[in-house]
Each structure stands twice: as C-alpha cells, then as structure tokens.
Short mmCIF file of C-alpha atoms and ligand atoms in Angstrom, two decimals:
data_model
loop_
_atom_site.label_atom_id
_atom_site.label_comp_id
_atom_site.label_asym_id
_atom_site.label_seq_id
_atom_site.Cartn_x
_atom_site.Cartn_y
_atom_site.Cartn_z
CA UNK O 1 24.87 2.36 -1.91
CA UNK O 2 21.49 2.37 -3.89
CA UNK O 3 18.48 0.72 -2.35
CA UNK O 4 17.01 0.42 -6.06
CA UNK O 5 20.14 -0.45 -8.51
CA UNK O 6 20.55 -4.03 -9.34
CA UNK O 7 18.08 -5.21 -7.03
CA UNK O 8 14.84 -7.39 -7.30
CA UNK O 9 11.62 -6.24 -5.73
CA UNK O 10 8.40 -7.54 -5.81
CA UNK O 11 4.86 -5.23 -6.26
CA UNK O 12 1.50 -7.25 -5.37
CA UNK O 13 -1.40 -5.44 -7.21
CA UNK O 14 1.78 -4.48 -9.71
CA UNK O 15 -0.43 -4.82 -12.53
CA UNK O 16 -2.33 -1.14 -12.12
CA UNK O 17 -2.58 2.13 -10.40
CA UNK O 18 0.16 2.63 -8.15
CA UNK O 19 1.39 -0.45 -8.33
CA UNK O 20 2.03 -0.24 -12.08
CA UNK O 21 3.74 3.23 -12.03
CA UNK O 22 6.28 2.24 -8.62
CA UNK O 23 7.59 -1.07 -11.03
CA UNK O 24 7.91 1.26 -13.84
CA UNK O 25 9.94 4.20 -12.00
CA UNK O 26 12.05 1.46 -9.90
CA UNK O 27 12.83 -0.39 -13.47
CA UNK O 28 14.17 3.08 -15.06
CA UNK O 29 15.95 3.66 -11.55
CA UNK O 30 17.77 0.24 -12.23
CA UNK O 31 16.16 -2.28 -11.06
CA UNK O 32 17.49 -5.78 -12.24
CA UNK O 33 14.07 -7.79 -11.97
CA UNK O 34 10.71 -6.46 -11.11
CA UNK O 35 8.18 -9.22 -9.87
CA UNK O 36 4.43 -8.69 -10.19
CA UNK O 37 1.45 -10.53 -8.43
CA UNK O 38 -1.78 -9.60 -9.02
CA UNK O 39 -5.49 -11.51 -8.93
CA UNK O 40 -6.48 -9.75 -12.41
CA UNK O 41 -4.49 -11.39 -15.19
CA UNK O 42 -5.09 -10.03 -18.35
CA UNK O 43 -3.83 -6.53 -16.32
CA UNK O 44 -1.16 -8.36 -14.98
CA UNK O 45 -0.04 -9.44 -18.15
CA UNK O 46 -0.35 -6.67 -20.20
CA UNK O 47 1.55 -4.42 -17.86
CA UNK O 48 4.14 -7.33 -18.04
CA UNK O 49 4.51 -6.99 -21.78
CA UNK O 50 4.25 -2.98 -22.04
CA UNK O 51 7.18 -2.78 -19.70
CA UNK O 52 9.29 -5.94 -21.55
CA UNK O 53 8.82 -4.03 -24.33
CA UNK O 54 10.53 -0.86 -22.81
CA UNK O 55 13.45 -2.93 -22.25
CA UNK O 56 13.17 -4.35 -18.68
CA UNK O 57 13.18 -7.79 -16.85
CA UNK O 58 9.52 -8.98 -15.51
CA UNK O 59 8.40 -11.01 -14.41
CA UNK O 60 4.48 -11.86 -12.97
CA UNK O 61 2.44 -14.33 -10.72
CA UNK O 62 -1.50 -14.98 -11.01
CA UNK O 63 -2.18 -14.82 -7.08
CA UNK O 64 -5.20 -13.91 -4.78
CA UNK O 65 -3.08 -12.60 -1.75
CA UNK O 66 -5.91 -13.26 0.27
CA UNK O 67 -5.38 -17.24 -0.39
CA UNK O 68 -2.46 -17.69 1.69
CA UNK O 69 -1.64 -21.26 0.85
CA UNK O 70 -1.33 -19.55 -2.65
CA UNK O 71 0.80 -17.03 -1.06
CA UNK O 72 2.84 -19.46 0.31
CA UNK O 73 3.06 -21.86 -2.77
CA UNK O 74 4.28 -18.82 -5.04
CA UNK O 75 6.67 -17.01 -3.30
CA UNK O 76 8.42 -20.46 -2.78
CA UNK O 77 8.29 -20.74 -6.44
CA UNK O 78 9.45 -16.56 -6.79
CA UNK O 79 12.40 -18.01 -4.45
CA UNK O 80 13.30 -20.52 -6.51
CA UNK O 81 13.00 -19.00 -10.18
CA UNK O 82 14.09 -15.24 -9.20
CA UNK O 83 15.56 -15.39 -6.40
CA UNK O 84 16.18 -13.26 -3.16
CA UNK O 85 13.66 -10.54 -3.40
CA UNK O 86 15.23 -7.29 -1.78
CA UNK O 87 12.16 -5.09 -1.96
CA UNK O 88 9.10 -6.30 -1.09
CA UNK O 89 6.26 -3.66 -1.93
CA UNK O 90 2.68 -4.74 0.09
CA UNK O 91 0.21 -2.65 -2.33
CA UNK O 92 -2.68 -4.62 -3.54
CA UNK O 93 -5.94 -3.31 -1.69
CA UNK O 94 -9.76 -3.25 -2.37
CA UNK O 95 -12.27 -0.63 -1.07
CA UNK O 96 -15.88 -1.27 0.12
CA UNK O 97 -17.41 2.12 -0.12
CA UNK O 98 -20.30 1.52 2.18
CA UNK O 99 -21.72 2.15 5.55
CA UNK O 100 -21.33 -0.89 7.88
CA UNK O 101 -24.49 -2.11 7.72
CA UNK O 102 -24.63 -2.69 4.31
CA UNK O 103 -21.18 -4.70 4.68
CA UNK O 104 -21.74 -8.78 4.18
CA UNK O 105 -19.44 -10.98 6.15
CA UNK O 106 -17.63 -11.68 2.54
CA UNK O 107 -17.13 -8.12 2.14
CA UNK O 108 -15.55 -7.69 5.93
CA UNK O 109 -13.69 -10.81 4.92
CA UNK O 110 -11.98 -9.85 2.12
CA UNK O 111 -11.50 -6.19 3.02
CA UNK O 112 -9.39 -7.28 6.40
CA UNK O 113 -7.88 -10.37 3.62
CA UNK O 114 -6.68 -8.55 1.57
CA UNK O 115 -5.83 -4.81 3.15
CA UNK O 116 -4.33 -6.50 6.12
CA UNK O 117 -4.07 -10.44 6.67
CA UNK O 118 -2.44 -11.11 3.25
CA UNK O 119 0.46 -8.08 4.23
CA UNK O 120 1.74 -10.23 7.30
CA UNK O 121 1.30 -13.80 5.39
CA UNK O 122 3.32 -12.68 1.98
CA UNK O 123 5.89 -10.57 4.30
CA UNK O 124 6.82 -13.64 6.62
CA UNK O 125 7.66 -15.55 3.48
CA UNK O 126 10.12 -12.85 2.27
CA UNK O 127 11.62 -11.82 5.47
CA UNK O 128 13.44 -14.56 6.85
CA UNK O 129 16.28 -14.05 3.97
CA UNK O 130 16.41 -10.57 4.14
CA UNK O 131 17.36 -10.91 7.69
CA UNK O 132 19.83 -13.51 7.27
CA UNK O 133 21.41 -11.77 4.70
CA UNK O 134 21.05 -8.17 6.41
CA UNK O 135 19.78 -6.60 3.78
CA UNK O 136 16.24 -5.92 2.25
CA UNK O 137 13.09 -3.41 2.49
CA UNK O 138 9.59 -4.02 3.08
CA UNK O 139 7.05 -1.14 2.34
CA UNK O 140 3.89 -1.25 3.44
CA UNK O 141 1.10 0.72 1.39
CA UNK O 142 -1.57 1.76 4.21
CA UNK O 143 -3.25 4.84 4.15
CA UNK O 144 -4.56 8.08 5.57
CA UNK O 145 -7.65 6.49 6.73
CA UNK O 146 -4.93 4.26 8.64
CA UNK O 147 -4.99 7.16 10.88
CA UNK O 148 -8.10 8.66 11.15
CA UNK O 149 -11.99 7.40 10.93
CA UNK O 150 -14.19 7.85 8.41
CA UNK O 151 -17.92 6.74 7.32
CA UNK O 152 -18.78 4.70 4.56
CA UNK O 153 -15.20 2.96 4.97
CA UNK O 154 -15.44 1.53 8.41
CA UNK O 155 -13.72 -2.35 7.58
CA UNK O 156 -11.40 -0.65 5.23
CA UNK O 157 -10.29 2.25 7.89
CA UNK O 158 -10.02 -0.87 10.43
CA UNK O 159 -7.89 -2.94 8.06
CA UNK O 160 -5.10 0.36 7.49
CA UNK O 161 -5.20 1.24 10.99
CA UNK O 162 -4.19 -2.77 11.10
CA UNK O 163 -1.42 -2.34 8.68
CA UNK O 164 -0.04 1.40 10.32
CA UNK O 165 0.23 -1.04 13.57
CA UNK O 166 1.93 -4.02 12.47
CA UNK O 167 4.03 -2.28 9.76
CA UNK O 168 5.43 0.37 12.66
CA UNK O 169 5.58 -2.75 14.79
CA UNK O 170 7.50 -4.94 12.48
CA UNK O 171 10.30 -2.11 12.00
CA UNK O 172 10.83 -1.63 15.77
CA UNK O 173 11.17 -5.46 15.72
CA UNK O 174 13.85 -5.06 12.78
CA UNK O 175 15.61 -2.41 14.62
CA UNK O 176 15.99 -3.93 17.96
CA UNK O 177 17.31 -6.79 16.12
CA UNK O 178 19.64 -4.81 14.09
CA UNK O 179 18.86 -7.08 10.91
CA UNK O 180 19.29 -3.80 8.73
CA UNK O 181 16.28 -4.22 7.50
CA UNK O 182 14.11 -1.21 6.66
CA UNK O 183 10.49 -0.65 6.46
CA UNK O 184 8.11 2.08 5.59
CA UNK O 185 4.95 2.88 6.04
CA UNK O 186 2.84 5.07 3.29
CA UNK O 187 -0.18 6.59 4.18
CA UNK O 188 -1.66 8.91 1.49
CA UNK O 189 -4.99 10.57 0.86
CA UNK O 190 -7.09 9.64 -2.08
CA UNK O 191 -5.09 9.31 -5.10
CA UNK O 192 -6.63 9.57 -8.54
CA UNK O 193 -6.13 6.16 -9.71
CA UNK O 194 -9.74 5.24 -10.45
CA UNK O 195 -9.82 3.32 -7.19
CA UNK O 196 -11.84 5.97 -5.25
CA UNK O 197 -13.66 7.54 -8.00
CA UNK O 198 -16.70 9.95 -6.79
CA UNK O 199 -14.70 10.85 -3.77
CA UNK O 200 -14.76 14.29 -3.46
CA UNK O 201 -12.33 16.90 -1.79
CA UNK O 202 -12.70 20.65 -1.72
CA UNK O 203 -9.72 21.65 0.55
CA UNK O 204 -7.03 19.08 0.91
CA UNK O 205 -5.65 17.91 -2.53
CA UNK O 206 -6.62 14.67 -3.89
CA UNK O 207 -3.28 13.46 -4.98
CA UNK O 208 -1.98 12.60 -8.47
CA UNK O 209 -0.60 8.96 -8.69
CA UNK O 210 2.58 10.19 -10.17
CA UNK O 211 3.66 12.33 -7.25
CA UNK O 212 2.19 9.49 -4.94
CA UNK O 213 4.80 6.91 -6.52
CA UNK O 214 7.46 9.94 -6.45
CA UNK O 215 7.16 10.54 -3.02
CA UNK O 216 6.82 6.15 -2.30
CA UNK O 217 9.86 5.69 -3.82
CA UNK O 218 11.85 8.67 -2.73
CA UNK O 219 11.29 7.18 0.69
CA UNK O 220 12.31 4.11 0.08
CA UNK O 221 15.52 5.29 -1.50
CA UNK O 222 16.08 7.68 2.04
CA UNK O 223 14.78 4.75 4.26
CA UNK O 224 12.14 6.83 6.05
CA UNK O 225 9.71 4.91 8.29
CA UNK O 226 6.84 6.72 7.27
CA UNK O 227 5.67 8.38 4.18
CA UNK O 228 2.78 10.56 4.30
CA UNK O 229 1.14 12.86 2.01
CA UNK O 230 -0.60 15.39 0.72
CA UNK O 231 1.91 17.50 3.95
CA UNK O 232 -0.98 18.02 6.14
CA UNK O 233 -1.23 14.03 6.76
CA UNK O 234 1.47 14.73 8.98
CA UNK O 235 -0.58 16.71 11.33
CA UNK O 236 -3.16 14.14 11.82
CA UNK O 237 -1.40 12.07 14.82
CA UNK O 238 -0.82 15.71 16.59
CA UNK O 239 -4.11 16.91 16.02
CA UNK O 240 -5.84 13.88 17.12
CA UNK O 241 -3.99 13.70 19.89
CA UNK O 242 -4.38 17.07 21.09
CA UNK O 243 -8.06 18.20 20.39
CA UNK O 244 -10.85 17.33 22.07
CA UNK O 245 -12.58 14.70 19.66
CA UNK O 246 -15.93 17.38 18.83
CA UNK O 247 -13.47 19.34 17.73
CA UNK O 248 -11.31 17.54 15.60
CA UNK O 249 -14.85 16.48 14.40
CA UNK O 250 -15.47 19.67 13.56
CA UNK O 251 -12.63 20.85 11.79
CA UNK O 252 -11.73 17.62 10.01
CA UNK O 253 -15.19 16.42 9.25
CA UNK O 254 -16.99 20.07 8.51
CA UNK O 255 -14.43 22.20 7.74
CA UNK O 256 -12.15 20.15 5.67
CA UNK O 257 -15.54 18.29 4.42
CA UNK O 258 -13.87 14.73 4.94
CA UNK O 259 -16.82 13.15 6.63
CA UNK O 260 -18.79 13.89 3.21
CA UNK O 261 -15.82 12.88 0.97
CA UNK O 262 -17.16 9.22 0.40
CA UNK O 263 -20.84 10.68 0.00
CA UNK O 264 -20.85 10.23 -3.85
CA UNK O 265 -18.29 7.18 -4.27
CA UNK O 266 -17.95 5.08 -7.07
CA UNK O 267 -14.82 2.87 -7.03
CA UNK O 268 -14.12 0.87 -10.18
N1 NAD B 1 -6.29 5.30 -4.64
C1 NAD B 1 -6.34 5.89 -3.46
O1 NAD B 1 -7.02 6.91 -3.25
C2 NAD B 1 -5.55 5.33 -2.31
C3 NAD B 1 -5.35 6.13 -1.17
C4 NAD B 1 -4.63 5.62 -0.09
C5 NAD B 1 -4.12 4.33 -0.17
N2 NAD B 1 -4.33 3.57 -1.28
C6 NAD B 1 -3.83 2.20 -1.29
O2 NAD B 1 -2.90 2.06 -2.35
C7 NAD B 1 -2.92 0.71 -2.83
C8 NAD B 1 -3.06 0.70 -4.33
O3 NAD B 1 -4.21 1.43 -4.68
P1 NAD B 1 -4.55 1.87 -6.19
O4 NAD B 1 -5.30 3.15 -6.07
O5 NAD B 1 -3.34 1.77 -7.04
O6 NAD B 1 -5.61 0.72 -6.55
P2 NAD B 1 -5.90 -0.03 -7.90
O7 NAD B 1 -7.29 -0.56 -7.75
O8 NAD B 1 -5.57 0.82 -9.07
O9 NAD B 1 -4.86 -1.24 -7.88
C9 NAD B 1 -4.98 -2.31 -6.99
C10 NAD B 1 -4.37 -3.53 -7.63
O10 NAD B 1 -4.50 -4.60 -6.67
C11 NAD B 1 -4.95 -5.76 -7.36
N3 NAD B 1 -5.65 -6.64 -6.42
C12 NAD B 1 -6.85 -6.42 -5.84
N4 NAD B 1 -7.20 -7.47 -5.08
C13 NAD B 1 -6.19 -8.38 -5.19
C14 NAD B 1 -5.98 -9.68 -4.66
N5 NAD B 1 -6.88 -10.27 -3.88
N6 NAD B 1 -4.82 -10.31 -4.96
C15 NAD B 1 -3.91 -9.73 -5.78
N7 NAD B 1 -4.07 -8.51 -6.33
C16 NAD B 1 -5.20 -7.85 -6.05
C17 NAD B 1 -5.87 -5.22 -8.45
O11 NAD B 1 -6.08 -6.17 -9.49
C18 NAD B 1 -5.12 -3.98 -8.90
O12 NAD B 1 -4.19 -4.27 -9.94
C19 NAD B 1 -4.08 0.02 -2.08
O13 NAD B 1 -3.57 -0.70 -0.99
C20 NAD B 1 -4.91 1.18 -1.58
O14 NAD B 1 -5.67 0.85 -0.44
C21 NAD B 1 -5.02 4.04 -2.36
#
C-alpha cells in the first residue's frame, strides 16, 4: 500500500528549502492534502499559492513552533478543518553560527525551541490518532551534526543530538507497542538551501536539496528508521565508536576539514 497516495501530511518550515521541495514531490506522488506551518508568512503563503496553482490541495498555518500553546491551539484547529494527519514531517530549524560564547540565552533558547522542544510538543498532538488508528509516520529532520561535534554550532549540535535521541527513542516506543507507526530519522550534511551559506567543504559533498528531499522521501516510502546522507554519514557512529577520539579528531576535523567548515558562515 502507498505511504504517500491519498494521504495528508503536514511540513512545519513547509514554506522553503527542504521543506518546500518534500510538499511539492509528496503532492506529485499523490498526496490528497499537504499542510504547511511556518513562522514566515508571506513565504508561507506564496509557496501555498505556487503549488495551488499547479493543481494541488494546501493548505497553511502562521505558527512559531517554538510557542507551544500555539502549537497546541493549531493543530487542534488542523484536526478539526483537515483532519487526521498521516505524515507528520518535523523540519523547521534555525542555525546560530557562532562559538558559544558569543551565544545569548535567547539564542540557546530558541535554538533548543525550535530544533528540539517544539519536535516533541507538535508530535504529541499528532500521535495519539495515529496510534489509535494504527497507521501514520512521523519523520524527524535532525542532522549530521546530530551525530558528531562541531565548533561554531555547539547549541545547535546539542539540540540534533536531542532530536537523533528522542526520535530513535520514540520509534522503539512505537515498536514495542506495535501501533504500526513508523518513524525516521534524517540526518544529512549541509545542504545548499541558503541555510548554511559560507560553509565550506572540500572533501565530503555538500548536498543538493533535490537529492536531499529524494533520498527523505524515498525513506519514508521504504519505512527506514534512519536516513543519512551524503553515504559516508553512515560511518560516523562506527568511526566514533571505534577510534580513539585524537584520532577521529584528526581525520574528521583535519583531514576531511570539518572543524573549519563553519569558519566563513553566513546563514540567511
Ligand atoms: N541546510 C542544511 O545544510 C541542513 C543540513 C542538515 C539538516 N538541516 C535541517 O533541515 C531542516 C530544514 O532546513 P533548510 O535548509 O530547508 O532551512 P530553511 O531555512 O531553508 O527552511 C527552514 C524553514 O523553517 C521555518 N522556520 C524557522 N523558524 C521557525 C519557527 N519558529 N516556526 C515555524 N517555522 C519556522 C523558516 O521560515 C523556513 O521556511 C532544518 O531542521 C535544518 O536544521 C539542514
């Protein structure tokens, strides 16, 4: 049976980036209804109307995910005028691109808010009827620096290493349960959205957002529990695991220059 045909999902940060191009390429798999939240509305709506005019149903929400009473308030409202949402894609995300010192409390604030809290607070309002109906996918947009450290991105590398636990936590949860329920957990490298602009790789690929949003959605149509990517994302847990730490210092940080990737970041 498809995961995608005739079903509803919703996208927060839907109205760019990633976001944008996953609604678009569930909508021409057959999606019935694609639901958008995002804080910036004049995106928000303009994405709504480009893809209305290409023919397709959606609909969009003006909310701050970090405000959880406006979490709450909306996706009671999503409930009532949509209906059961059957994908449920956790994407909207901020970077700080500075070392820790220069981080205000705001800054930390929002960074765990909105990377991490807001994931947990919009998912529990979803997931009650996906597991009394048995059906229904949550995916969780993390990242690679969910998995390994990195400088000038200390809250947001501790608000995806947040997201890789409770997402990977939440499935076990699902499975022991048996609710049918799936969940997946994406954890790319930079993408060139505009998001990390100035970030700067020499050996491992900075990845384009159409193959990101490929490889997303492939793995939500194949249920996998994790989606990683550029490939050699999937050796980070083994090589972290097995090397002493000066050396994975050595070859992750010098040799594949990724402790110098944030040296000359922009960001929107
Ligand atoms: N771009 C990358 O290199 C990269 C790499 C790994 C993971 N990711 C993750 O992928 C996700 C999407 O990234 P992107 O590159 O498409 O970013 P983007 O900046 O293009 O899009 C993010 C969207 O989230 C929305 N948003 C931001 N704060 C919000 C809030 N408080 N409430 C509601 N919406 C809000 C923005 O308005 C925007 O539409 C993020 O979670 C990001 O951390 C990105």
């Amino acid at each position: 049976m498809s995961q995608i045909l005739g079903k509803k999902a919703l996208i927060t940060g839907g109205a760019s980036g990633i976001g944008k191009l996953m609604g678009r390429l569930l909508l021409q798999k057959g999606l019935d209804t694609l639901v958008i939240w995002d804080l910036n509305e004049a995106l928000m709506l303009s994405t709504e109307e480009e893809l209305k005019a290409e023919g397709f149903k959606v609909r969009s929400y003006k909310v701050n995910v970090m405000d959880t009473q406006s979490v709450i308030s909306t996706a009671r409202l999503v409930n009532e005028e949509i209906g059961m949402i059957d994908i449920l894609i956790n994407n909207a995300g901020i970077i700080v691109g500075k070392y820790f010192l220069d981080h205000t409390h705001e800054d930390i604030d929002r960074t765990m808010g909105i990377n991490s809290s807001a994931l947990m607070h919009i998912t529990s309002e979803f997931l009650p009827a996906m597991v009394a109906s048995k059906t229904g996918h949550i995916v969780n947009i993390a990242s690679a620096a969910g998995l390994v450290s990195n400088p000038k991105m200390s809250v947001y590398v501790a608000s995806k290493f947040s997201v890789v636990g409770w997402s990977d936590s939440l499935l076990l949860e699902m499975k022991i349960a048996q609710t049918n329920v799936q969940v997946t957990t994406v954890t790319p490298f930079y993408i060139s959205t505009g998001m990390f602009d100035g970030v700067k790789s020499s050996i491992v690929p900075i990845v384009k957002p159409e193959v990101a949003v490929r490889k997303i959605i492939k793995g939500l149509e194949n249920n996998r529990r994790y989606v990683r990517m550029p490939g050699i994302v999937n050796w980070v847990p083994l090589f972290k695991g097995i090397l002493p730490a000066f050396l994975f210092d050595i070859i992750v940080g010098q040799w594949l220059g990724m402790y110098r990737s944030m040296d000359d970041f922009k960001g929107r």
